[in-house]
XYZ file of C-alpha atoms in Angstrom:
276
model
C 0.136 0.063 0.030
C 2.844 2.358 0.825
C 4.547 1.309 -2.077
C 1.470 2.481 -4.387
C 1.075 5.775 -2.440
C 4.495 6.444 -2.960
C 4.504 5.655 -6.739
C 1.394 8.168 -6.961
C 3.543 10.526 -4.981
C 6.441 10.165 -6.910
C 4.308 10.333 -10.452
C 1.793 12.568 -9.749
C 2.432 15.141 -12.423
C 2.501 12.701 -15.098
C -0.824 10.736 -13.652
C -2.608 14.061 -13.313
C -1.674 15.195 -17.075
C -2.861 11.420 -18.041
C -6.191 12.309 -16.083
C -6.500 15.568 -17.463
C -5.927 14.522 -21.062
C -8.555 11.308 -20.679
C -11.375 14.036 -19.044
C -10.669 16.342 -21.564
C -11.103 13.341 -24.283
C -14.218 12.582 -22.136
C -15.555 16.020 -22.705
C -14.726 16.162 -26.269
C -16.338 12.970 -26.844
C -19.565 14.201 -25.187
C -19.607 17.587 -26.570
C -19.293 16.007 -30.070
C -21.985 13.539 -29.363
C -23.979 16.358 -28.211
C -23.202 18.601 -31.102
C -23.872 15.574 -33.851
C -27.151 14.755 -32.018
C -28.194 18.418 -32.118
C -26.953 18.538 -35.597
C -28.842 15.561 -36.431
C -32.163 16.917 -34.924
C -31.857 20.230 -36.960
C -31.103 18.573 -40.198
C -34.220 16.368 -39.550
C -36.574 19.438 -38.539
C -35.143 21.446 -41.570
C -35.948 18.712 -43.717
C -39.154 18.244 -42.304
C -40.206 22.066 -42.898
C -38.629 21.729 -46.442
C -40.865 18.645 -47.022
C -43.838 20.663 -45.612
C -43.193 23.424 -47.497
C -43.049 21.718 -50.704
C -46.083 19.676 -50.305
C -47.867 23.009 -49.587
C -46.707 24.746 -52.635
C -47.424 21.428 -54.726
C -50.827 21.256 -53.350
C -51.450 24.938 -54.362
C -50.074 24.515 -57.840
C -52.204 21.423 -58.236
C -55.327 23.360 -56.926
C -54.654 26.035 -59.273
C -53.692 24.040 -62.641
C -56.863 22.189 -61.813
C -58.745 25.628 -61.704
C -57.449 26.899 -64.651
C -58.113 23.499 -66.684
C -61.518 23.508 -65.342
C -62.155 27.118 -66.504
C -60.575 26.809 -69.861
C -62.648 23.518 -70.337
C -65.812 25.458 -69.407
C -64.814 28.090 -71.744
C -64.282 25.950 -74.638
C -67.357 23.850 -74.037
C -69.331 27.194 -74.153
C -67.647 28.068 -77.303
C -68.087 24.957 -79.212
C -71.892 24.977 -78.007
C -72.614 28.375 -79.129
C -70.671 27.370 -82.586
C -72.865 24.447 -82.999
C -75.961 26.463 -82.316
C -75.029 29.195 -84.673
C -73.738 26.236 -87.334
C -77.588 24.706 -86.687
C -79.297 27.857 -87.316
C -77.467 28.852 -90.509
C -77.984 25.172 -92.069
C -81.722 25.490 -90.983
C -82.314 28.708 -92.783
C -80.503 27.290 -95.730
C -82.606 24.084 -95.605
C -85.668 25.842 -95.666
C -84.592 28.271 -98.687
C -83.846 25.386 -100.591
C -86.869 23.401 -99.696
C -88.832 26.535 -101.081
C -86.950 26.623 -104.218
C -86.996 23.009 -105.009
C -91.131 23.179 -104.102
C -91.314 26.041 -106.811
C -89.490 23.630 -109.368
C -92.209 20.662 -108.488
C -95.040 22.956 -109.032
C -93.251 24.103 -112.312
C -92.917 20.446 -113.091
C -96.409 19.762 -112.333
C -97.779 22.453 -114.342
C -95.427 21.126 -117.376
C -97.116 17.884 -116.826
C -100.783 18.801 -116.821
C -99.923 20.942 -120.296
C -98.697 18.009 -121.707
C -101.187 15.895 -121.021
C -103.930 18.703 -121.910
C -101.850 18.754 -125.437
C -102.130 15.014 -125.887
C -106.039 14.939 -125.132
C -106.230 17.916 -128.009
C -104.081 15.994 -130.249
C -106.477 12.898 -130.110
C -109.391 15.303 -131.215
C -107.826 17.027 -134.011
C -107.754 15.139 -137.517
C -105.298 17.409 -139.361
C -102.171 15.564 -139.725
C -99.955 18.816 -140.496
C -101.590 20.245 -137.086
C -100.904 17.001 -135.239
C -97.130 17.381 -136.596
C -96.622 20.849 -135.193
C -98.196 20.154 -131.889
C -96.195 17.211 -131.476
C -92.971 19.186 -131.878
C -94.595 21.655 -129.207
C -94.784 18.652 -126.965
C -91.155 17.109 -127.887
C -89.869 20.612 -126.704
C -91.881 20.642 -123.558
C -90.602 17.264 -122.694
C -87.099 18.258 -123.333
C -87.456 21.308 -121.107
C -89.382 18.986 -118.770
C -86.370 16.693 -118.779
C -83.842 19.699 -118.376
C -85.621 20.401 -115.144
C -85.681 17.225 -113.696
C -81.758 17.130 -114.322
C -81.445 20.916 -112.803
C -83.671 19.076 -109.926
C -81.517 16.185 -109.560
C -78.316 18.574 -109.277
C -79.616 20.820 -106.666
C -80.571 17.673 -104.622
C -77.267 16.315 -104.781
C -75.665 19.608 -103.769
C -77.913 19.950 -101.027
C -76.713 16.536 -99.720
C -73.143 17.705 -100.454
C -73.888 20.724 -98.230
C -75.034 19.092 -95.401
C -72.522 16.586 -95.079
C -69.710 19.186 -95.971
C -69.806 22.576 -94.387
C -66.716 23.878 -95.340
C -64.709 25.278 -92.596
C -63.474 28.506 -94.269
C -65.241 31.142 -92.608
C -65.795 32.057 -88.993
C -69.321 31.704 -87.720
C -69.727 34.634 -85.638
C -71.628 37.720 -87.400
C -70.362 39.033 -89.685
C -69.091 35.906 -91.444
C -65.724 36.503 -91.993
C -62.809 34.019 -93.639
C -60.570 32.316 -90.982
C -56.952 31.733 -91.388
C -57.452 28.719 -93.505
C -59.797 30.849 -95.619
C -57.259 33.536 -96.179
C -54.763 31.382 -96.960
C -56.683 29.596 -99.859
C -57.743 33.139 -100.940
C -54.314 34.053 -101.217
C -53.487 30.530 -103.066
C -56.303 31.389 -105.561
C -55.497 35.111 -105.843
C -59.339 35.726 -105.448
C -59.177 39.335 -105.050
C -57.326 39.976 -107.989
C -59.814 37.799 -110.028
C -62.884 39.542 -108.512
C -61.101 43.009 -109.227
C -60.798 41.662 -112.989
C -64.503 40.971 -113.174
C -65.899 43.680 -110.783
C -68.079 45.638 -113.178
C -70.248 42.663 -114.646
C -70.562 41.392 -110.716
C -71.467 44.804 -109.565
C -73.992 45.630 -112.298
C -75.574 42.179 -111.410
C -75.597 43.247 -107.428
C -77.000 46.561 -108.505
C -79.795 45.008 -110.620
C -80.903 42.303 -107.983
C -80.110 43.948 -104.028
C -79.673 47.635 -104.645
C -81.463 49.188 -101.355
C -81.581 45.575 -99.458
C -80.322 45.037 -96.356
C -76.729 43.720 -95.456
C -78.127 40.264 -94.733
C -79.983 40.054 -97.769
C -77.104 41.330 -99.904
C -74.772 38.675 -98.240
C -77.204 35.434 -98.845
C -77.897 36.705 -102.528
C -74.235 36.688 -103.088
C -73.719 33.242 -101.101
C -77.058 31.432 -102.478
C -76.210 32.602 -106.289
C -72.589 32.842 -106.784
C -72.552 29.117 -107.837
C -75.597 29.809 -109.826
C -73.997 32.703 -111.722
C -70.578 31.403 -111.709
C -70.260 31.696 -115.368
C -71.641 35.421 -115.469
C -69.380 36.626 -112.335
C -66.195 34.984 -113.708
C -64.401 34.034 -116.902
C -63.822 30.421 -118.119
C -60.089 31.052 -117.164
C -60.705 32.127 -113.756
C -63.066 29.093 -113.233
C -60.595 26.426 -114.559
C -58.039 27.775 -112.256
C -59.977 27.481 -109.215
C -60.953 23.662 -110.343
C -57.236 23.377 -110.914
C -56.716 24.634 -107.291
C -59.337 22.462 -106.010
C -57.608 19.617 -107.735
C -54.422 20.102 -106.137
C -55.698 20.698 -102.757
C -57.876 17.524 -102.843
C -60.977 19.473 -101.857
C -64.633 20.187 -103.637
C -64.562 23.123 -105.762
C -67.824 24.140 -103.837
C -65.607 24.464 -100.663
C -64.054 27.889 -102.155
C -67.200 29.467 -103.286
C -67.812 31.037 -99.544
C -64.249 32.902 -100.036
C -65.424 34.696 -103.025
C -68.716 35.452 -101.643
C -67.419 37.029 -98.793
C -64.608 39.169 -100.865
C -67.371 40.080 -102.898
C -69.667 41.141 -100.332
C -66.979 43.384 -98.225
C -66.124 44.987 -101.955
C -69.470 45.841 -102.807
C -70.383 47.076 -98.830
C -67.246 48.970 -99.292
C -68.027 50.946 -102.524
C -71.714 51.181 -101.421
C -70.499 52.901 -98.043
C -72.086 50.079 -96.013
C -69.161 48.797 -93.805
C-alpha cells in the first residue's frame, strides 16, 4: 500500500496530465456527441419543414392548375356549344330556303306535266295531220324542257346533300361572317381578290340590278346563294378553270371555295356603297 502511495506521490504530475487528458477526451467526445445529436435533430427538423413547404406549394400549384383547366374546359365547351348552335341555325335557314326552291320547281314540273297531258288530249281530237305534227313538235320541246328541269332538280338535290355533309370550315361563324385563317390562306392561293377586281364591273352590275337598296343580310345571302348559280356570269372561263385546278391540287371540292369569293365580293360591294 505504501509503495502504491509512494508511486503516486512520485509520479503525480504525469498521472495528473494523463487524467486531465482522458477527462478532456471524454469531454470532447461528449460535446461531439451532443453536437452531432443537435445537428441531426436540426437537419431532421429542416427537412421536415422543407418537405411541408414543398407539399403545400405543390398542393397550391395543383389546385391552381386544376382550376385553370376547369375554367378553360368550361370556356371551350361554351364556345363549341355556341358555334354548334349558330351552324345549326345557318343550316336550318339554308335548308328552308332550298326546300322552298325545290317546291317551286316541283310546282313548275306539275304545271308542265298538266300542259303535256292537255295537249295529248287535244291531239287525239284533231284530224289534221299537219297540225298534229306541229303540236307533236311542241310536245317534244316541252318534254325536253321537262327533262332539263328534272336534271337541274337532281343536281340541286345532290348539291344540298353535299352541303349537308360538308360545311366548308373556311369562314368564322360569328356575325358578320368572315374568313378564318385557312380561308385567308386559300384566298391568297387562289388570288381571289385580283380575280374579283378583274371581273368587278359585271359582278357589280348584277348586284345593283338584284339587291340595290336591300339590307346587308339580304345582300350577303344573295351573293352566297347565287354565286355558284351565276359562276359563269361572274367569272371568266379561265378563272373558273384555275379554281378547279386549285381544288384538284388541294384535294377539295370546288364548292368549298365559293364562300371565299362570296365574302370578298360582299366586302368590296359594302365598301363601295359605304355600308361597312
